mmCIF file of N, CA and C in Angstrom:
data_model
loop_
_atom_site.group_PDB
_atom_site.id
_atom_site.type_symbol
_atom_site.label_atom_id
_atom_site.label_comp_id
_atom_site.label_asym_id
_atom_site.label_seq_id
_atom_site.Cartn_x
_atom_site.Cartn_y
_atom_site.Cartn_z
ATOM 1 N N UNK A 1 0.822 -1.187 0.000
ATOM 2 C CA UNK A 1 0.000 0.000 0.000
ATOM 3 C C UNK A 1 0.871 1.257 0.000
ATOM 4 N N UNK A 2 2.259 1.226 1.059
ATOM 5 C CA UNK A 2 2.446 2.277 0.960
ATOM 6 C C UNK A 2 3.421 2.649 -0.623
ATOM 7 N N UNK A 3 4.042 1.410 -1.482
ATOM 8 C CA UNK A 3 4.869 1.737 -2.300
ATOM 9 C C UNK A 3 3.179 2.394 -3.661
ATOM 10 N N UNK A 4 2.029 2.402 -3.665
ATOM 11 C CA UNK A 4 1.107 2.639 -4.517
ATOM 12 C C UNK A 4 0.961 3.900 -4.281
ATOM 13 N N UNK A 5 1.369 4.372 -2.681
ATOM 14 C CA UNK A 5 1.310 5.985 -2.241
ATOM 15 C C UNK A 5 1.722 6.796 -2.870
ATOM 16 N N UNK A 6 3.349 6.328 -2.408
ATOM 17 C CA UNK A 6 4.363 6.763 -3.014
ATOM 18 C C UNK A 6 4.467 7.065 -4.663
ATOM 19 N N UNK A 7 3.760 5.980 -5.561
ATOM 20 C CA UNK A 7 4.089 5.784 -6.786
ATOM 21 C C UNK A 7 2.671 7.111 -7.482
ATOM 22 N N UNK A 8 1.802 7.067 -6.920
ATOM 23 C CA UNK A 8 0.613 7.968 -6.991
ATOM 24 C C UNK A 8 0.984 9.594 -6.439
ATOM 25 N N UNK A 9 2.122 9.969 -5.962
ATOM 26 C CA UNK A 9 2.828 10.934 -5.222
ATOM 27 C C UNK A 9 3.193 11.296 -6.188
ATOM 28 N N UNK A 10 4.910 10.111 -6.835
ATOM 29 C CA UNK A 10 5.290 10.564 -7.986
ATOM 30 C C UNK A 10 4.721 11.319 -9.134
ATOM 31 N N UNK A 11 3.329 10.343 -9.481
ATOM 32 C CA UNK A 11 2.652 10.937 -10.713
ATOM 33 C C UNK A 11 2.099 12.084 -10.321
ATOM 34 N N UNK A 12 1.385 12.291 -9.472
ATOM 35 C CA UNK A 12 0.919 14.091 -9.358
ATOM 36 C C UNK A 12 2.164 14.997 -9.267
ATOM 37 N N UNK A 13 3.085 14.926 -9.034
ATOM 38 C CA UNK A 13 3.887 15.587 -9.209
ATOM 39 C C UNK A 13 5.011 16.240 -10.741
ATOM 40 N N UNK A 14 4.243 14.232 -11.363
ATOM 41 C CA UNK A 14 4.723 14.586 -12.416
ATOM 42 C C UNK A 14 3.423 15.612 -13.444
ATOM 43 N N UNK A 15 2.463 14.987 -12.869
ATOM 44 C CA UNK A 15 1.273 15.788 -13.920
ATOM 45 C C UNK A 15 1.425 17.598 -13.533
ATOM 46 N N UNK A 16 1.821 17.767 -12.413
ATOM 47 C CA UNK A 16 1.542 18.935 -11.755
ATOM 48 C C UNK A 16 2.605 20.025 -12.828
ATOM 49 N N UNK A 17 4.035 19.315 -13.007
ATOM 50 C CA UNK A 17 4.899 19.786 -13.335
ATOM 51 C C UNK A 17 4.794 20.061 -15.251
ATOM 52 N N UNK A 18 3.830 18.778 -15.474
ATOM 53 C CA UNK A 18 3.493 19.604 -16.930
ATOM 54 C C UNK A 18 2.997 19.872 -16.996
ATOM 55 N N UNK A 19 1.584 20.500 -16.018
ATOM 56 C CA UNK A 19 0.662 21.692 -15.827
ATOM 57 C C UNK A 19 1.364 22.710 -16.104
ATOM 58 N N UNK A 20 2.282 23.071 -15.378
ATOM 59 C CA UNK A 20 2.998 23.835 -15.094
ATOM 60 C C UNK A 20 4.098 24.514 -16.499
ATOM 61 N N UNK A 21 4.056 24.035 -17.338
ATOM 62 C CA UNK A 21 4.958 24.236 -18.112
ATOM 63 C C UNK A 21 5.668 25.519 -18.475
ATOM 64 N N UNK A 22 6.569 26.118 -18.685
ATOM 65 C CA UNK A 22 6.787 27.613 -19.286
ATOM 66 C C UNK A 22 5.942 28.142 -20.266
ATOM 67 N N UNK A 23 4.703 29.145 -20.098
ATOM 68 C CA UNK A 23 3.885 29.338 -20.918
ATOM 69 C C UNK A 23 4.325 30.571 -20.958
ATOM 70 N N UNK A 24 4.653 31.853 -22.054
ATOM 71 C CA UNK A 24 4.867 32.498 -22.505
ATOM 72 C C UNK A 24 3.759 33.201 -22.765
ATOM 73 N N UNK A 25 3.629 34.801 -21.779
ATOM 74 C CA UNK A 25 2.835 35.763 -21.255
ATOM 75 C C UNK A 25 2.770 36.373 -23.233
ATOM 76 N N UNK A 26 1.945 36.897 -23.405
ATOM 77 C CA UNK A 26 1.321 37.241 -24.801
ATOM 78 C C UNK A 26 0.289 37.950 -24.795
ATOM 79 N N UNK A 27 0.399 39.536 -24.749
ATOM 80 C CA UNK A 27 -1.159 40.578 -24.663
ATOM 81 C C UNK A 27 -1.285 41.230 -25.848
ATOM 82 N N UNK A 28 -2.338 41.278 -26.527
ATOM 83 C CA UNK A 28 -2.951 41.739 -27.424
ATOM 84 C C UNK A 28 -4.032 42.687 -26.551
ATOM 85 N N UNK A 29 -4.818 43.944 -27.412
ATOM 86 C CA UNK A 29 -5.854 44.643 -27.250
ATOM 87 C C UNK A 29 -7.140 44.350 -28.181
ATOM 88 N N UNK A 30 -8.115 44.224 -27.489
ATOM 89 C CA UNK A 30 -9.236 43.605 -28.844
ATOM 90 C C UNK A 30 -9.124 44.240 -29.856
ATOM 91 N N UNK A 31 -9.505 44.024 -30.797
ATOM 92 C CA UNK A 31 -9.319 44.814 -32.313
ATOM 93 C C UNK A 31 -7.932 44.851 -32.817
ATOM 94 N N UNK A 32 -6.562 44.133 -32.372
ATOM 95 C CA UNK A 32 -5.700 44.369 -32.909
ATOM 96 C C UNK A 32 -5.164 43.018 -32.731
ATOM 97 N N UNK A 33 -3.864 42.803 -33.395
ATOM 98 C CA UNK A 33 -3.231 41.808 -33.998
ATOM 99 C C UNK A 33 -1.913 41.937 -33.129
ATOM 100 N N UNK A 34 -1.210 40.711 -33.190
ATOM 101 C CA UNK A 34 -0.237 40.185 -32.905
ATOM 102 C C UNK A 34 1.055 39.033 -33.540
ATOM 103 N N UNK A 35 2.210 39.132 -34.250
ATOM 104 C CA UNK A 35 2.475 38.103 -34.673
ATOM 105 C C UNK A 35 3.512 37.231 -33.841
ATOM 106 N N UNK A 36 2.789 35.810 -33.637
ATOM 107 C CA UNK A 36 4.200 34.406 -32.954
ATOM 108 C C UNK A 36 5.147 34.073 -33.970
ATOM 109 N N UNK A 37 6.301 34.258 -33.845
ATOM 110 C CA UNK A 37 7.182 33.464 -34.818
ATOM 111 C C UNK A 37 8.184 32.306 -34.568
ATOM 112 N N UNK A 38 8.021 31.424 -35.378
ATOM 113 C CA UNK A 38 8.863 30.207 -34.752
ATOM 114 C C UNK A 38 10.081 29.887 -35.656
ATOM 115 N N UNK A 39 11.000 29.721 -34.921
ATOM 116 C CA UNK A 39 12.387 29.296 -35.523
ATOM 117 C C UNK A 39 12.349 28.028 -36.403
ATOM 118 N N UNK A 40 11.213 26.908 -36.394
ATOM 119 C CA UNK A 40 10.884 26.219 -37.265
ATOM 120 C C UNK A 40 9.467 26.319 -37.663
ATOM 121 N N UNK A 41 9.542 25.132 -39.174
ATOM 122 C CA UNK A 41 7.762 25.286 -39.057
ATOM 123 C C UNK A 41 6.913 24.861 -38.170
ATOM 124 N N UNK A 42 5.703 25.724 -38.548
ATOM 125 C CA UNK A 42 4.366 24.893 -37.722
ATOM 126 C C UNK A 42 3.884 23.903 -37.945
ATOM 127 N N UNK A 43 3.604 22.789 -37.091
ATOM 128 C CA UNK A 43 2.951 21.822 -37.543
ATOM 129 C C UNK A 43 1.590 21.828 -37.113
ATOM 130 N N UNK A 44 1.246 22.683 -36.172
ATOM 131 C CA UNK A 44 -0.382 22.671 -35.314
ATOM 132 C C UNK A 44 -0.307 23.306 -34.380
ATOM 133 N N UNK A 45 -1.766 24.051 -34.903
ATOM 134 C CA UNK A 45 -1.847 24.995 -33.453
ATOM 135 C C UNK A 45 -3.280 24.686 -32.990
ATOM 136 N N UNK A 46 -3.558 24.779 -31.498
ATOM 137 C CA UNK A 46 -4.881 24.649 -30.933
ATOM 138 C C UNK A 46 -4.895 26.041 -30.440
ATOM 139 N N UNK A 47 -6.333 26.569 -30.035
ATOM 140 C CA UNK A 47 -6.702 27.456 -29.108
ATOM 141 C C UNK A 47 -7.507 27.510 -28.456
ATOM 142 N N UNK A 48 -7.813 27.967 -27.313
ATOM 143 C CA UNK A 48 -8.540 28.068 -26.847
ATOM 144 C C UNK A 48 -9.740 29.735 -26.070
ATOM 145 N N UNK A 49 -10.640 28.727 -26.376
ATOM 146 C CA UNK A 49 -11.642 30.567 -26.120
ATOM 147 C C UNK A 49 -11.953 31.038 -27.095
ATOM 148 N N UNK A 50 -12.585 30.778 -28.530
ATOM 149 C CA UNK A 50 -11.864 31.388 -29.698
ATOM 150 C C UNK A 50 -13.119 32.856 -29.790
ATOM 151 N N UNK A 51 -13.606 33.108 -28.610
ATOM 152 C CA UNK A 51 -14.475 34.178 -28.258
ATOM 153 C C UNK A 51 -13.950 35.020 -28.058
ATOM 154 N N UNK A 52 -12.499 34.705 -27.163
ATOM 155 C CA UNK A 52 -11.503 36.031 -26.793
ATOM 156 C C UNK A 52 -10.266 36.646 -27.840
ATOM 157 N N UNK A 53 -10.153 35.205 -28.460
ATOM 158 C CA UNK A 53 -9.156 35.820 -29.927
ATOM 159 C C UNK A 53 -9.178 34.155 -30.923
ATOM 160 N N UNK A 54 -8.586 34.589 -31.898
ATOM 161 C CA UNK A 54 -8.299 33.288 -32.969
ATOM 162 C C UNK A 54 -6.802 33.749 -33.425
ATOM 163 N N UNK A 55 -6.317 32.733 -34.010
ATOM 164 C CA UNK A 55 -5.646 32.195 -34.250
ATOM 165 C C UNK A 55 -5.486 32.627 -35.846
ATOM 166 N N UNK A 56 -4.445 32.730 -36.736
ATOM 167 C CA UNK A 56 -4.371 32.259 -38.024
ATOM 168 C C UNK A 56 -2.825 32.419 -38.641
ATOM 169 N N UNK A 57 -3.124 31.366 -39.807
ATOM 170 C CA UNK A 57 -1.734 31.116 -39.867
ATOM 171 C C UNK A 57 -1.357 32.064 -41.039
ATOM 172 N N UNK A 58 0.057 32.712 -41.130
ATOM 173 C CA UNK A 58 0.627 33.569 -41.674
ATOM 174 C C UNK A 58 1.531 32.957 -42.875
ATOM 175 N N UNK A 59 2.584 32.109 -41.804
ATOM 176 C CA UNK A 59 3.513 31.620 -42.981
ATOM 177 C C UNK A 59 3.927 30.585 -42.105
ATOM 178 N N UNK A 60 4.252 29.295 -42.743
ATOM 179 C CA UNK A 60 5.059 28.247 -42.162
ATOM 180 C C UNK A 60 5.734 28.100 -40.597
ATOM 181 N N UNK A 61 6.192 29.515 -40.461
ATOM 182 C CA UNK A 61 6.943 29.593 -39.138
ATOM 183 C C UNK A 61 6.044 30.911 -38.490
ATOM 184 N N UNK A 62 4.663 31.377 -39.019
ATOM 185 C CA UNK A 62 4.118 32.453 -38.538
ATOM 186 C C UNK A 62 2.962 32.239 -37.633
ATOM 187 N N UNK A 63 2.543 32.718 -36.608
ATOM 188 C CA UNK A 63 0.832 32.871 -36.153
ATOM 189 C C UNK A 63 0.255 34.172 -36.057
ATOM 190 N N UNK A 64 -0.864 34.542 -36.889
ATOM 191 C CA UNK A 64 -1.662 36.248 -36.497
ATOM 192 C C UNK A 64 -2.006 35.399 -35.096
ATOM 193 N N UNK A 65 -2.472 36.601 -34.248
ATOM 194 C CA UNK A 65 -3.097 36.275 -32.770
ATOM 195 C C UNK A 65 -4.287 37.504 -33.248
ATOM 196 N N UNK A 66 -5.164 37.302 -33.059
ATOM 197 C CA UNK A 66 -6.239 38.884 -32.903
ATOM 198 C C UNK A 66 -7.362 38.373 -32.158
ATOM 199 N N UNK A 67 -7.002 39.946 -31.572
ATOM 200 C CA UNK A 67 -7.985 40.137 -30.301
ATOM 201 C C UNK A 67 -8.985 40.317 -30.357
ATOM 202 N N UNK A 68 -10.345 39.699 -29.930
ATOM 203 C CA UNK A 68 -11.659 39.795 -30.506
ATOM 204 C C UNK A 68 -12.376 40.895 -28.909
ATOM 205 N N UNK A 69 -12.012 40.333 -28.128
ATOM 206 C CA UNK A 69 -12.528 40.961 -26.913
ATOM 207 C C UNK A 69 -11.863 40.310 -25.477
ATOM 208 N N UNK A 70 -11.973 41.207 -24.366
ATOM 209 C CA UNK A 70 -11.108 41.242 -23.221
ATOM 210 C C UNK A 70 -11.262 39.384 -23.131
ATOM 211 N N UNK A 71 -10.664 39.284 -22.128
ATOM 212 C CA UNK A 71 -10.396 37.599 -21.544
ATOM 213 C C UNK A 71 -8.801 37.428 -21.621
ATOM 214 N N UNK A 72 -9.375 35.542 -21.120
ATOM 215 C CA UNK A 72 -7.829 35.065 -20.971
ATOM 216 C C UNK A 72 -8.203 33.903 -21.923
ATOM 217 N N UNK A 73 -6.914 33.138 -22.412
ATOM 218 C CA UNK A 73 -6.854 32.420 -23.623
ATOM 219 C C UNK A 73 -5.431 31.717 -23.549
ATOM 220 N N UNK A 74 -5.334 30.069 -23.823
ATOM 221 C CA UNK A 74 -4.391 29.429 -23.984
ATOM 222 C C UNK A 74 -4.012 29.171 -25.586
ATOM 223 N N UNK A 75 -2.569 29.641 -26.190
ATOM 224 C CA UNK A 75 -2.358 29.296 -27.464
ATOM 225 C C UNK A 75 -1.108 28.222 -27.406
ATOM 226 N N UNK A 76 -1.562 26.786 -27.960
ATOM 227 C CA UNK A 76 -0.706 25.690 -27.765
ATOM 228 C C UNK A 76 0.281 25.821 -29.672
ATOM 229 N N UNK A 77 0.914 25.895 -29.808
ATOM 230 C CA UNK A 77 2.150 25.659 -30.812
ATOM 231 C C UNK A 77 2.693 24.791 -30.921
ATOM 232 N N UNK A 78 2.390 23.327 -31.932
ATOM 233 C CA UNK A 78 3.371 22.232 -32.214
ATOM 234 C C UNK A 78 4.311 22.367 -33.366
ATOM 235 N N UNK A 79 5.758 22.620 -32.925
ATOM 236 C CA UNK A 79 6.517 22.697 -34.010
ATOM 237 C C UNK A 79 6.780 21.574 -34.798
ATOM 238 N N UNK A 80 7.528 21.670 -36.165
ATOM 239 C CA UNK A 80 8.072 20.917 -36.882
ATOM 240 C C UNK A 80 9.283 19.647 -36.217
ATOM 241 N N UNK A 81 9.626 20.183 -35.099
ATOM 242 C CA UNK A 81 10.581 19.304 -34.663
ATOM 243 C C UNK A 81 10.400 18.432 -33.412
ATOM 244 N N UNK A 82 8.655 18.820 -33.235
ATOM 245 C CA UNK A 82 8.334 17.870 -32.248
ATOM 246 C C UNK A 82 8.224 18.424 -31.185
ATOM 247 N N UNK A 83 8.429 20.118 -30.600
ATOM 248 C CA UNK A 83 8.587 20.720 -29.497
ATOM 249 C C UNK A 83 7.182 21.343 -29.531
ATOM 250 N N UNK A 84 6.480 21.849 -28.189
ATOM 251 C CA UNK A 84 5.445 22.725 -28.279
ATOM 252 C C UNK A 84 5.821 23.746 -27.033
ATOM 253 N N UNK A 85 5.120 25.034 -27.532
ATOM 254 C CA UNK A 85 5.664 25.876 -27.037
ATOM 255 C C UNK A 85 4.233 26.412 -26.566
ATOM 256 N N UNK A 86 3.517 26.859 -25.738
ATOM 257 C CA UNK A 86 2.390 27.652 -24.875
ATOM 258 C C UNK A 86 2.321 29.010 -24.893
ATOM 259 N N UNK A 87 1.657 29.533 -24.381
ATOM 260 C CA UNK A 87 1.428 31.130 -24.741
ATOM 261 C C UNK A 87 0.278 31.339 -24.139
ATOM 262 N N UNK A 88 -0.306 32.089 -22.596
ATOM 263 C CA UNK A 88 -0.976 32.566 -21.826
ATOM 264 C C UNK A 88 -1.366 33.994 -22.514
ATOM 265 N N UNK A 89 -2.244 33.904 -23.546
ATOM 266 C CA UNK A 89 -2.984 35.200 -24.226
ATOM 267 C C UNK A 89 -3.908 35.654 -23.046
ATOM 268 N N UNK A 90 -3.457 37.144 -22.906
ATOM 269 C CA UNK A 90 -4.763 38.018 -22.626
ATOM 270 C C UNK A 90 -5.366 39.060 -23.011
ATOM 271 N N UNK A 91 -6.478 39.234 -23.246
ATOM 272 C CA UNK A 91 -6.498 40.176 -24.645
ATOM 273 C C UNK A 91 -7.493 41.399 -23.464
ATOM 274 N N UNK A 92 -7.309 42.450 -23.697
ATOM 275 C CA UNK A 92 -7.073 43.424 -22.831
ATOM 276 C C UNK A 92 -8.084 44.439 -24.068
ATOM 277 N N UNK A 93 -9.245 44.710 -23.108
ATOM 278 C CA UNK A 93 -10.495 45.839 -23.729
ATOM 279 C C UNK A 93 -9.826 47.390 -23.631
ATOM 280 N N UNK A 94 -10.054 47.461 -25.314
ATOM 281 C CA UNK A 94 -9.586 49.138 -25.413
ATOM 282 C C UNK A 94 -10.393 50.207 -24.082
ATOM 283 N N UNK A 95 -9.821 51.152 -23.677
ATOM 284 C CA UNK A 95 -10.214 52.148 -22.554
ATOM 285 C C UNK A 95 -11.161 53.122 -23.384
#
């Protein structure tokens, strides 16, 4: 019992830690644009919220970001070489 503790310890710690990942802070203002650029190509991007902004692709190694309205928003990036890179969008209502 106690080595199932232990082994159930490990894994939240491991899940916790790729919760956690380096996500890369990214603010846009609604109505305006933003460009991600990647040192390789894109292979896939997800988003999320697509109420608060979308996504679109530019060029091979490009992402537009545009801001549709205030919120918060996760943009996931799968590169060409197998790496993904995160991006904590918040898109911030003109004053």
């Amino acid at each position: 019992m106690r080595r199932i503790l232990q082994g159930m310890a490990v894994l939240a710690a491991f899940a916790s830690a790729l919760s956690a990942q380096d996500q890369t802070p990214l603010n846009v203002r609604a109505g305006k644009s933003v460009v991600v650029d990647s040192g390789v190509d894109i292979k896939r991007v997800s988003v999320s919220n697509p109420k608060v902004r979308e996504a679109v692709g530019i060029s091979p190694r490009e992402v537009g970001i545009n801001g549709k309205r205030g919120g918060e928003a996760t943009l996931v990036v799968w590169q060409d070489n197998g790496e993904r890179r995160l991006y904590d969008v918040t898109v911030d209502e003109p004053n």
